[in-house]
Coordinates of C-alpha atoms and ligand atoms in Angstrom, one line a residue:
X355 CA -15.8 -31.7 -24.5
X356 CA -17.7 -31.3 -21.3
X357 CA -15.0 -32.5 -19.2
X358 CA -12.4 -30.3 -20.7
X359 CA -14.9 -27.2 -20.1
X360 CA -15.6 -28.3 -16.3
X361 CA -11.6 -28.5 -15.7
X362 CA -11.1 -25.4 -17.5
X363 CA -13.8 -23.9 -15.3
X364 CA -12.2 -25.5 -11.8
X365 CA -8.7 -24.0 -13.1
X366 CA -10.0 -20.6 -14.0
X367 CA -12.0 -20.7 -10.2
X368 CA -8.4 -21.6 -8.5
X369 CA -6.5 -19.0 -10.3
X370 CA -9.3 -16.3 -9.2
X371 CA -9.2 -17.7 -5.9
X372 CA -5.1 -17.4 -5.8
X373 CA -5.5 -14.0 -6.9
X374 CA -8.1 -12.6 -4.5
X375 CA -6.3 -14.2 -1.9
X376 CA -2.6 -12.8 -3.1
X377 CA -3.9 -9.3 -3.4
X378 CA -6.7 -8.8 -0.6
X379 CA -5.8 -11.9 1.7
X380 CA -9.8 -12.3 2.3
X381 CA -10.9 -12.6 -1.4
X382 CA -10.9 -15.9 -2.1
X383 CA -12.4 -17.1 1.4
X384 CA -15.4 -14.1 0.4
X385 CA -15.7 -15.7 -3.1
X386 CA -16.1 -19.1 -1.7
X387 CA -18.6 -17.6 0.8
X388 CA -20.6 -16.0 -1.9
X389 CA -21.2 -19.6 -3.7
X390 CA -24.0 -19.8 -1.2
X391 CA -25.7 -17.5 -3.2
X392 CA -25.5 -18.8 -6.5
X393 CA -28.4 -21.8 -6.2
X394 CA -30.8 -18.9 -5.2
X395 CA -29.7 -16.9 -8.6
X396 CA -29.9 -20.0 -10.7
X397 CA -33.6 -20.7 -9.7
X398 CA -34.5 -16.8 -10.5
X399 CA -32.8 -16.6 -14.0
X400 CA -31.9 -18.9 -17.0
X401 CA -29.9 -15.8 -18.5
X402 CA -26.2 -16.5 -18.4
X403 CA -25.7 -12.7 -18.7
X404 CA -28.0 -11.8 -15.5
X405 CA -26.5 -15.0 -13.6
X406 CA -23.1 -13.5 -13.8
X407 CA -24.5 -10.0 -13.2
X408 CA -26.0 -11.2 -10.0
X409 CA -23.3 -13.6 -9.0
X410 CA -20.5 -10.9 -9.4
X411 CA -23.2 -8.3 -7.4
X412 CA -23.1 -11.0 -4.7
X413 CA -19.7 -11.2 -4.0
X414 CA -19.0 -7.4 -3.9
X415 CA -21.2 -6.8 -1.7
X416 CA -20.3 -9.5 0.5
X417 CA -16.3 -8.0 0.0
X418 CA -17.3 -4.6 1.3
X419 CA -19.7 -5.7 4.2
X420 CA -16.7 -8.1 5.4
X421 CA -14.1 -5.6 4.7
X422 CA -15.9 -2.7 6.3
X423 CA -18.0 -4.2 9.3
X424 CA -16.3 -7.6 10.4
X425 CA -12.7 -7.2 9.8
X426 CA -11.6 -4.6 11.6
X427 CA -13.0 -6.5 14.8
X428 CA -11.1 -9.7 13.5
X429 CA -8.1 -8.0 13.0
X430 CA -8.0 -6.9 17.0
X431 CA -7.0 -10.7 17.5
X432 CA -4.0 -10.0 15.7
X433 CA -3.2 -6.6 17.4
X434 CA -3.8 -4.3 14.0
X435 CA -6.2 -2.0 13.3
X436 CA -7.0 0.1 10.1
X437 CA -5.1 3.3 9.1
X438 CA -7.8 6.1 9.2
X439 CA -9.4 6.5 5.4
X440 CA -12.0 9.5 5.9
X441 CA -11.7 10.0 9.8
X442 CA -8.5 12.2 10.0
X443 CA -8.2 15.6 8.6
X444 CA -4.4 15.3 8.6
X445 CA -3.8 11.3 7.7
X446 CA -5.1 9.8 4.7
X447 CA -4.4 7.2 2.4
X448 CA -2.7 8.2 -0.7
X449 CA -4.8 5.6 -3.0
X450 CA -8.1 4.5 -1.8
X451 CA -7.9 0.9 -3.8
X452 CA -4.9 -0.1 -1.1
X453 CA -7.7 0.3 1.9
X454 CA -10.4 -1.5 -0.8
X455 CA -7.6 -4.5 -0.6
X456 CA -6.9 -4.7 3.1
X457 CA -3.5 -3.3 2.6
X458 CA -3.6 -0.7 5.5
X459 CA -3.8 -2.3 8.5
X460 CA -1.0 -1.7 11.3
X461 CA -0.3 -2.0 15.2
X462 CA -2.4 0.4 17.2
X463 CA 1.0 2.3 18.4
X464 CA 1.8 2.9 14.4
X465 CA -1.6 4.1 13.7
X466 CA -1.4 6.5 17.0
X467 CA 2.2 7.8 16.0
X468 CA 1.2 8.6 12.3
X469 CA -1.7 10.5 13.6
X470 CA 0.4 12.3 16.3
X471 CA 3.2 13.2 13.7
X472 CA 0.8 14.7 11.4
X473 CA -0.5 17.2 14.2
X474 CA 3.1 17.9 15.2
X475 CA 3.8 19.0 11.9
X476 CA 1.1 21.6 11.3
X477 CA 2.8 24.1 13.3
X478 CA 5.6 24.2 10.7
X479 CA 3.5 23.3 7.5
X480 CA -0.2 24.2 8.3
X481 CA -2.9 21.9 6.5
X482 CA -0.2 19.3 5.3
X483 CA -1.6 16.0 5.2
X484 CA 0.5 12.9 5.6
X485 CA -0.5 10.3 3.2
X486 CA 0.2 6.3 3.5
X487 CA 0.8 3.6 1.3
X488 CA 1.2 0.1 2.2
X489 CA 0.8 -1.5 6.0
X490 CA -0.1 -4.8 6.3
X491 CA -2.7 -7.1 5.9
X492 CA -5.4 -7.7 8.8
X493 CA -4.7 -11.1 9.8
X494 CA -2.0 -13.8 10.2
X495 CA 1.5 -12.6 11.0
X496 CA 4.1 -13.1 8.1
X497 CA 1.5 -13.3 5.1
X498 CA 3.3 -11.8 2.0
X499 CA 2.3 -8.7 0.8
X500 CA 4.1 -8.3 -2.4
X501 CA 6.7 -6.3 -3.1
X502 CA 7.5 -6.1 0.5
X503 CA 10.0 -8.3 2.1
X504 CA 8.9 -7.4 5.7
X505 CA 5.5 -6.1 5.9
X506 CA 3.8 -9.0 7.4
X507 CA 3.9 -8.1 11.4
X508 CA 1.7 -5.0 11.2
X509 CA 4.7 -2.8 12.5
X510 CA 5.8 -1.2 9.3
X511 CA 3.9 1.5 7.4
X512 CA 5.1 3.3 4.0
X513 CA 4.5 6.9 3.6
X514 CA 4.5 9.2 0.4
X515 CA 6.6 11.7 -0.2
X516 CA 5.5 15.6 -0.3
X517 CA 5.4 17.1 -3.9
X518 CA 4.2 20.7 -5.3
X519 CA 2.0 21.3 -8.2
X520 CA 4.7 22.0 -11.0
X521 CA 2.2 25.1 -12.4
X522 CA 1.5 26.5 -9.2
X523 CA 4.4 25.8 -6.9
X524 CA 1.9 25.0 -4.0
X525 CA 1.6 22.1 -2.0
X526 CA -0.5 19.0 -3.5
X527 CA -2.0 16.1 -1.2
X528 CA -1.3 13.9 -4.1
X529 CA 2.0 12.0 -5.8
X530 CA 3.1 11.4 -9.3
X531 CA 2.4 7.4 -9.6
X532 CA -1.1 5.6 -9.7
X533 CA 0.2 3.3 -7.1
X534 CA 1.9 5.4 -4.9
X535 CA 5.2 3.5 -5.8
X536 CA 7.4 3.4 -8.9
X537 CA 8.4 7.2 -9.6
X538 CA 11.2 7.9 -8.0
X539 CA 13.6 10.9 -6.8
X540 CA 16.7 9.3 -8.7
X541 CA 20.4 10.2 -7.8
X542 CA 22.1 12.9 -9.1
X543 CA 25.7 12.9 -10.5
X544 CA 27.8 12.7 -7.5
X545 CA 25.4 11.4 -5.4
X546 CA 25.5 8.0 -4.2
X547 CA 23.6 5.6 -6.2
X548 CA 22.3 2.0 -4.9
X549 CA 19.8 1.6 -7.5
X550 CA 22.7 1.5 -9.8
X551 CA 24.8 -0.8 -7.6
X552 CA 21.8 -2.9 -6.2
X553 CA 20.8 -3.7 -10.0
X554 CA 24.1 -4.4 -11.3
X555 CA 24.8 -6.5 -8.8
X556 CA 22.2 -8.8 -9.8
X557 CA 19.2 -7.6 -7.3
X558 CA 16.5 -7.3 -10.2
X559 CA 13.6 -6.6 -7.8
X560 CA 15.5 -3.8 -6.3
X561 CA 14.3 -1.2 -9.4
X562 CA 11.4 -3.0 -10.7
X563 CA 8.5 -1.1 -9.7
X564 CA 10.2 2.1 -11.7
X565 CA 10.8 -0.2 -14.8
X566 CA 6.9 -1.3 -14.8
X567 CA 5.3 2.2 -13.6
X568 CA 4.7 4.6 -16.3
X569 CA 6.4 7.5 -15.7
X570 CA 4.7 10.2 -17.5
X571 CA 3.1 12.1 -14.6
X572 CA 6.5 12.9 -12.7
X573 CA 6.5 16.2 -14.8
X574 CA 3.6 17.5 -13.1
X575 CA 4.9 17.3 -9.9
X576 CA 7.9 18.8 -8.0
X577 CA 9.8 16.8 -5.4
X578 CA 9.0 19.1 -1.8
X579 CA 12.3 18.4 -0.2
X580 CA 11.4 21.4 2.7
X581 CA 8.3 18.9 3.3
X582 CA 9.9 15.6 3.2
X583 CA 12.7 16.4 5.3
X584 CA 10.1 17.9 8.0
X585 CA 8.3 14.5 7.7
X586 CA 11.4 12.3 8.2
X587 CA 12.6 14.6 10.8
X588 CA 9.1 14.4 12.9
X589 CA 8.8 10.8 12.4
X590 CA 12.5 10.5 13.6
X591 CA 11.4 12.3 16.9
X592 CA 8.4 10.2 17.8
X593 CA 9.1 7.5 20.4
X594 CA 7.2 4.8 18.7
X595 CA 9.1 4.9 15.7
X596 CA 12.2 3.0 15.9
X597 CA 13.6 2.8 12.2
X598 CA 12.8 4.8 8.9
X599 CA 13.8 3.8 5.5
X600 CA 14.8 6.1 2.8
X601 CA 17.4 5.9 0.1
X602 CA 20.6 7.0 1.2
X603 CA 21.3 10.2 -1.7
X604 CA 17.8 11.6 -0.4
X605 CA 19.2 11.4 3.5
X606 CA 22.2 13.4 2.4
X607 CA 20.4 15.8 0.3
X608 CA 17.6 16.5 2.7
X609 CA 20.4 17.0 5.3
X610 CA 18.9 14.3 7.5
X611 CA 21.0 13.0 10.5
X612 CA 18.8 11.0 12.8
X613 CA 20.6 7.5 13.6
X614 CA 17.1 5.7 13.2
X615 CA 17.6 6.4 9.2
X616 CA 19.4 2.7 8.0
X617 CA 20.0 1.3 4.6
X618 CA 17.6 -1.5 3.7
X619 CA 20.1 -3.5 1.7
X620 CA 19.9 -4.5 -1.6
X621 CA 17.4 -7.2 -0.9
X622 CA 14.6 -4.8 -0.5
X623 CA 13.2 -2.4 -3.2
X624 CA 14.2 1.2 -3.5
X625 CA 13.4 4.0 -1.1
X626 CA 13.7 7.1 -3.3
X627 CA 9.7 7.5 -4.3
X628 CA 8.7 6.9 -0.4
X629 CA 9.7 6.2 3.4
X630 CA 9.3 3.3 5.3
X631 CA 8.5 3.6 9.0
X632 CA 8.4 0.7 11.4
X633 CA 8.1 0.5 15.3
X634 CA 10.5 -2.0 17.3
Ligands
LIG888 ZN1 7.7 -0.6 3.5

């Protein structure tokens, strides 16, 4: 029985380490480091509850300390910087957990291009905020960043569309999906329909986020085609940005003609819930 419990504990630990590494890159390593505090905690209390509480707290304190104070410096060795979280008035993360999970690292050129693009949009749309989604993890090239196929080098960043509030018809700094992905501006009748083409061609991953993300919040938002077209055109005018991915039916609907806009192919995920920008 005791051997079984020890084996179960080791198995759960391996699963936890794998999940933390998969979702945050460095979380598994930080968990192992936090084990250094366990002897000290065990000596202070016999209570299973308080031991669990203090061990979890030790992990979280160490996790935030490493992520805020050390990772940005370590990332420089891989030519990556974090995107602004609170420091830029016109560039913000759509969802803060993406930054807590370290998914907001990019090449310095990409960060500069996004800030510059946001400033260039102010003339036509005062107060507009560029909301970014996933970039890359801070360390190591080609470290997988699910569900993206190509976000392993810091040259790519996903950007949220712009929306209006359904009641006030005014711009909002928000988007319908809690994750930032998975609530799409779907093809209308007569428009090209790659979600259908790729889905029926066996590329199950193409529409996976739309299938698992709850769609109920979509009704509270109106897709802001004017400001989203402005966003895409301003990125297309950036010297740093070499390629932009958006679903073909939206490219046509928004009247965007830049040669930087490409179709991403059926092996990617659909791009009618966000745009993807990348440098050369
Ligand atoms: Zn992307």
